[in-house]
mmCIF file of C-alpha atoms in Angstrom:
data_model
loop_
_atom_site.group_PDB
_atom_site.id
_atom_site.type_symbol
_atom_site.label_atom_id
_atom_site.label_comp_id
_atom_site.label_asym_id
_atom_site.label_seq_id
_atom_site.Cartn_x
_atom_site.Cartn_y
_atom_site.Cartn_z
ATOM 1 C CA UNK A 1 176.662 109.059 84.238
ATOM 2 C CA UNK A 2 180.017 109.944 82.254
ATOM 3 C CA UNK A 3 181.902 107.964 84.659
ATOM 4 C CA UNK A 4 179.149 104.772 83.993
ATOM 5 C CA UNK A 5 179.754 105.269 79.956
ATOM 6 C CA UNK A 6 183.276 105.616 80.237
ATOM 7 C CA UNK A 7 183.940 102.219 82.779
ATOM 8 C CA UNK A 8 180.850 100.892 81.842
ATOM 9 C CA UNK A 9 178.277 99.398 84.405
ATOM 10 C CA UNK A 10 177.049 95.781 84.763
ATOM 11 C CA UNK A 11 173.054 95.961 83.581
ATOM 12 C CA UNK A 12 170.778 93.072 85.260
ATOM 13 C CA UNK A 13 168.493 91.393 82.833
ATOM 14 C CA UNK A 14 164.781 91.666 84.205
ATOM 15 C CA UNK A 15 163.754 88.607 85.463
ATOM 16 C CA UNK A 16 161.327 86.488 82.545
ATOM 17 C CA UNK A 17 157.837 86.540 83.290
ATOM 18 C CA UNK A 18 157.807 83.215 81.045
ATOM 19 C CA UNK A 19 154.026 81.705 80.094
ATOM 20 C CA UNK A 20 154.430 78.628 82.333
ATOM 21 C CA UNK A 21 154.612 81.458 85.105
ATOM 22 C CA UNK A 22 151.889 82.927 83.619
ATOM 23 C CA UNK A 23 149.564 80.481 84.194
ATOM 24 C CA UNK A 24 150.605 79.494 87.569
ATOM 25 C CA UNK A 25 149.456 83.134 88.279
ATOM 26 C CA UNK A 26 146.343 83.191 86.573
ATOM 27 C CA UNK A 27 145.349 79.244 88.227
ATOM 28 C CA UNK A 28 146.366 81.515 92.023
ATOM 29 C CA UNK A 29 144.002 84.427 91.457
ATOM 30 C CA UNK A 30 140.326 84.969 91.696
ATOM 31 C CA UNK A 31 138.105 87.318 89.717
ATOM 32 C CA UNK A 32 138.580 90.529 91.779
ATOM 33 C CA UNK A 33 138.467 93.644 89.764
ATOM 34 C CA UNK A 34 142.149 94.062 90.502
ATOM 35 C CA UNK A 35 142.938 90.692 89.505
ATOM 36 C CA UNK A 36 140.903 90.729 86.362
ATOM 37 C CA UNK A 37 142.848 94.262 85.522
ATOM 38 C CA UNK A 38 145.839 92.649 86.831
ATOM 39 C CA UNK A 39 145.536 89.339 84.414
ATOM 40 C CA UNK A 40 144.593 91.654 81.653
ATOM 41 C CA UNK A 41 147.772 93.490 82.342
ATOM 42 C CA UNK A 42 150.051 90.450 82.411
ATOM 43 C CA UNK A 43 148.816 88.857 79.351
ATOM 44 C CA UNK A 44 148.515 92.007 76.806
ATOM 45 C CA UNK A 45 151.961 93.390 78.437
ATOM 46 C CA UNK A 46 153.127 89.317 76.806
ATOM 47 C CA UNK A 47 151.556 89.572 73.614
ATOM 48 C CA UNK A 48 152.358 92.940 72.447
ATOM 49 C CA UNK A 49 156.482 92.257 74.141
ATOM 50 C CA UNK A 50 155.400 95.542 75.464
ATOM 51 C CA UNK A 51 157.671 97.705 77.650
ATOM 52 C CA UNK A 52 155.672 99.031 80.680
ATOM 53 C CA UNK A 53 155.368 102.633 79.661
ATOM 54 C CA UNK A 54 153.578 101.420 75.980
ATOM 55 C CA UNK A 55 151.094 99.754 78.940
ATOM 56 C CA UNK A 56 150.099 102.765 80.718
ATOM 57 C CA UNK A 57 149.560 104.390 77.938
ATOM 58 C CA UNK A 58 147.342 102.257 75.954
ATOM 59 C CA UNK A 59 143.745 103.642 75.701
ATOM 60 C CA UNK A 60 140.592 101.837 75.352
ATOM 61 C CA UNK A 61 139.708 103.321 71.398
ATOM 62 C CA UNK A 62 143.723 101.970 70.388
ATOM 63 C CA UNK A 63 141.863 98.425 70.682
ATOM 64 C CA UNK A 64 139.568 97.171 67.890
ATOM 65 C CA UNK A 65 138.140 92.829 68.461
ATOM 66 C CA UNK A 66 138.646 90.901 66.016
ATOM 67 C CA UNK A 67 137.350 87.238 65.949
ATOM 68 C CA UNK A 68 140.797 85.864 66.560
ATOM 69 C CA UNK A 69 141.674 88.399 69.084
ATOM 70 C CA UNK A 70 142.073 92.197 68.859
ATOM 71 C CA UNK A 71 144.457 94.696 66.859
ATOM 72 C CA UNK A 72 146.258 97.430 68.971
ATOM 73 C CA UNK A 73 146.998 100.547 67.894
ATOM 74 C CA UNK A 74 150.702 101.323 70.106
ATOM 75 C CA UNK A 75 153.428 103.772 69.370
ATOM 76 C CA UNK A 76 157.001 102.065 70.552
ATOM 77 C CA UNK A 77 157.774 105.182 72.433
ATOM 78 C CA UNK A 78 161.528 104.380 72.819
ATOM 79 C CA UNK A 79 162.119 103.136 69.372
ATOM 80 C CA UNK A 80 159.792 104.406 66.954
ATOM 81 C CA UNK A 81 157.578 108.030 66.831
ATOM 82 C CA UNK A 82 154.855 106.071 64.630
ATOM 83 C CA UNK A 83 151.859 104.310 65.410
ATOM 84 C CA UNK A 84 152.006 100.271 64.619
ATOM 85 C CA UNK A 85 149.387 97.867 64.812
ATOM 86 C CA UNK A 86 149.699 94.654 67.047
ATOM 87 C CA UNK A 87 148.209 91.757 67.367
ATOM 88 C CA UNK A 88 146.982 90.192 70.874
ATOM 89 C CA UNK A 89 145.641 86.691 70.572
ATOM 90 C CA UNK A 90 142.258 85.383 72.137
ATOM 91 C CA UNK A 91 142.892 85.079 75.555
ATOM 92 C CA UNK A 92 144.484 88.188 76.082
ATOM 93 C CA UNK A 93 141.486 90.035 74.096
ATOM 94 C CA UNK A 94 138.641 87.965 76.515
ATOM 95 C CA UNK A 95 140.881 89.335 79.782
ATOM 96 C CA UNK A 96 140.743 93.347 78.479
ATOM 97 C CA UNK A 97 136.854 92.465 77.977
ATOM 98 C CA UNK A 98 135.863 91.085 80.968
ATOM 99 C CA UNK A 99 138.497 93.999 83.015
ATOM 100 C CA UNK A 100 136.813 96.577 80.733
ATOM 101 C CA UNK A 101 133.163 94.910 81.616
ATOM 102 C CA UNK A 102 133.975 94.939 84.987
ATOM 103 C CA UNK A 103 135.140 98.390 85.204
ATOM 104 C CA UNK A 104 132.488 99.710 83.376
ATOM 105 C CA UNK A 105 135.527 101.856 81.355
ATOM 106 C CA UNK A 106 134.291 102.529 78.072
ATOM 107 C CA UNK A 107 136.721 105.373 77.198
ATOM 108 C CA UNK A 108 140.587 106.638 78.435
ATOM 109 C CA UNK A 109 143.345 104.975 79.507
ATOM 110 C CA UNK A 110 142.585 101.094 79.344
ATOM 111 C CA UNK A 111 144.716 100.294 82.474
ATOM 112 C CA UNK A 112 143.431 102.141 85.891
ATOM 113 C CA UNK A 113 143.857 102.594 88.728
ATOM 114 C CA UNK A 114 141.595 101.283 91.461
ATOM 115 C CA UNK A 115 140.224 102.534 95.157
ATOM 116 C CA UNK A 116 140.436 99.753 97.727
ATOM 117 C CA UNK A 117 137.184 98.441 97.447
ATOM 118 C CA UNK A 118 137.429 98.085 93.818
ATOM 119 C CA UNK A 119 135.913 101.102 92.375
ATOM 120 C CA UNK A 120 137.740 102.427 89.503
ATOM 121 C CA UNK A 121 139.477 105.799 89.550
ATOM 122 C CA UNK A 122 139.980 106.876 85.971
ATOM 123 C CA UNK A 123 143.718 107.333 86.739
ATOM 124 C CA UNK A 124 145.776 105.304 84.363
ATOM 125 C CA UNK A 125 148.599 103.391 86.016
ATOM 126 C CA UNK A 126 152.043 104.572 86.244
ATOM 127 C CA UNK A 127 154.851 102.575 85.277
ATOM 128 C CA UNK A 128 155.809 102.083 88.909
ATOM 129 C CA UNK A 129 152.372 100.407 89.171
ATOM 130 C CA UNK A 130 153.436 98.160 86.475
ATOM 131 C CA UNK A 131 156.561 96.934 88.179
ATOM 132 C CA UNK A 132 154.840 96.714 91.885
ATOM 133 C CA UNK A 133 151.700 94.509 90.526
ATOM 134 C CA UNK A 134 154.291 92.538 88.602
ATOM 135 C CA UNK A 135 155.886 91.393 91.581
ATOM 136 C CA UNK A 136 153.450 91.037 93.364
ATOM 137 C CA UNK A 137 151.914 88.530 91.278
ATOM 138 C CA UNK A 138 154.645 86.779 90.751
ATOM 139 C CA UNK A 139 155.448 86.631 95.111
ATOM 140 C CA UNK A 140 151.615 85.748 95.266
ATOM 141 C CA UNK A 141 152.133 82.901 92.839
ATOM 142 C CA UNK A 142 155.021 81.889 94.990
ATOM 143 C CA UNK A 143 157.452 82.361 91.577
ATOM 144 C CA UNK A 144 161.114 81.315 93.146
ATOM 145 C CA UNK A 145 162.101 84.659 91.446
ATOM 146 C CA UNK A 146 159.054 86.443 91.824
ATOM 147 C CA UNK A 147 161.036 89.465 93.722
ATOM 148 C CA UNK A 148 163.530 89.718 90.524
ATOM 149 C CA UNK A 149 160.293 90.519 88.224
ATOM 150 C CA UNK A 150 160.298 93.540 87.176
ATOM 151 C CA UNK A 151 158.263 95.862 84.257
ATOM 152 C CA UNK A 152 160.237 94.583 81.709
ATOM 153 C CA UNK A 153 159.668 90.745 82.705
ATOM 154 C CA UNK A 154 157.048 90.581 80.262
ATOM 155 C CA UNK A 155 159.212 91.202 77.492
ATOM 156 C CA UNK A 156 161.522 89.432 78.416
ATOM 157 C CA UNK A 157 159.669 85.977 79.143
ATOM 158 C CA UNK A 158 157.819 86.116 75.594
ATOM 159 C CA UNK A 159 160.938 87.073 73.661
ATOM 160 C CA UNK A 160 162.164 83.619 75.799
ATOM 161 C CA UNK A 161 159.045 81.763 74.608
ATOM 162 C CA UNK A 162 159.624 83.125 71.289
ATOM 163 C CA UNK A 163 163.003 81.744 70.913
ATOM 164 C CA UNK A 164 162.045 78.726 72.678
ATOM 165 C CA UNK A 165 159.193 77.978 69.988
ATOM 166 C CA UNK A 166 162.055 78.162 67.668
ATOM 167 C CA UNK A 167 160.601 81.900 65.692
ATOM 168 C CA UNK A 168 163.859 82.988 64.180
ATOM 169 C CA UNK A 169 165.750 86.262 65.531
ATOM 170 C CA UNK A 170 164.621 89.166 62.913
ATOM 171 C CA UNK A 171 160.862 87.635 63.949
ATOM 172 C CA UNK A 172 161.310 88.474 67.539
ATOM 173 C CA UNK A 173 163.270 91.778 66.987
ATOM 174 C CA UNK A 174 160.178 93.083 64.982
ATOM 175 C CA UNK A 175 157.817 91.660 67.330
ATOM 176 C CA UNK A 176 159.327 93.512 70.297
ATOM 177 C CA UNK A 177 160.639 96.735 68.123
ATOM 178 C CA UNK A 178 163.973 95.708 68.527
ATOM 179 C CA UNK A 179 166.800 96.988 66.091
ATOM 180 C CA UNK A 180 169.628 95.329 67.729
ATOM 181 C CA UNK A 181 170.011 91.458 67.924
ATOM 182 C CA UNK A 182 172.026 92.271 70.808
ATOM 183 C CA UNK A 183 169.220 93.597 72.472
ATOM 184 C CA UNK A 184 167.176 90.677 72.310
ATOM 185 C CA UNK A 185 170.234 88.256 73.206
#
């Protein structure tokens, strides 16, 4: 590691998991219990720029509906020691509620993990889980660079579609708990 900081290392950007890809996913599943968790996944991992650790440890009482969506209670565990509220829009909101519905989860982590038939093991998921149901989306959806996604594709594809929609820099940065623009370039 002192060697790394001292020469410096080349870092990879995650792949973007971009909304365009996002809904070439979503149009190549069904409405498995893994893919509804999965979906539900995806899209609130999107809205809330989340990293995959704030995922897995999102529980079901840090959500609260709203008509336009629902607000999220998350702590930015890299950034930030407080609790912030977010915002995840409609769709997002109507994929945690028919996972949750599903699942039957009415309480603990909101994200679990599942047996292979489906039945729901009250295990959140792991960060690794993140990154392998990730990919493996994206390889189902045939994405050309659906083995480059990793758990911080999410991020990175709505900070893209952020800056593509033309919302200015400081937007984005507060969005995703960023406090350096070079971060986010």
């Amino acid at each position: 590691k002192g060697i790394a900081r001292h020469r410096g290392t080349d870092q990879r950007q995650a792949a973007a998991l971009t909304e365009r890809d996002a809904l070439t996913i979503r149009a190549r599943l069904g409405d498995s219990s893994r893919n509804l968790r999965d979906v539900a996944l995806m899209l609130v991992g999107r809205d809330l720029l989340a990293r995959a650790s704030e995922l897995v440890a999102l529980t079901v009482d840090a959500l609260e509906y709203t008509e336009d969506g629902a607000l999220v209670r998350l702590r930015r565990h890299k950034t930030s020691t407080d609790t912030l509220t977010y915002f995840i829009g409609l769709e997002a909101a109507a994929a945690v509620k028919a996972w949750l519905a599903r699942a039957g989860i009415t309480k603990g982590p909101l994200f679990q993990t599942l047996y292979k038939g489906g039945t729901v093991t009250s295990r959140p998921l792991t960060t690794r889980d993140v990154r392998r149901i990730l990919k493996e989306l994206a390889v189902t959806a045939g994405l050309k660079h659906g083995s480059d996604i990793s758990g911080h594709s999410l991020r990175v594809g709505m900070a893209q579609d952020l800056a593509a929609g033309d919302l200015d820099l400081v937007s984005i940065m507060q969005a995703g708990g960023w406090r350096s623009a070079a971060m986010v370039a």
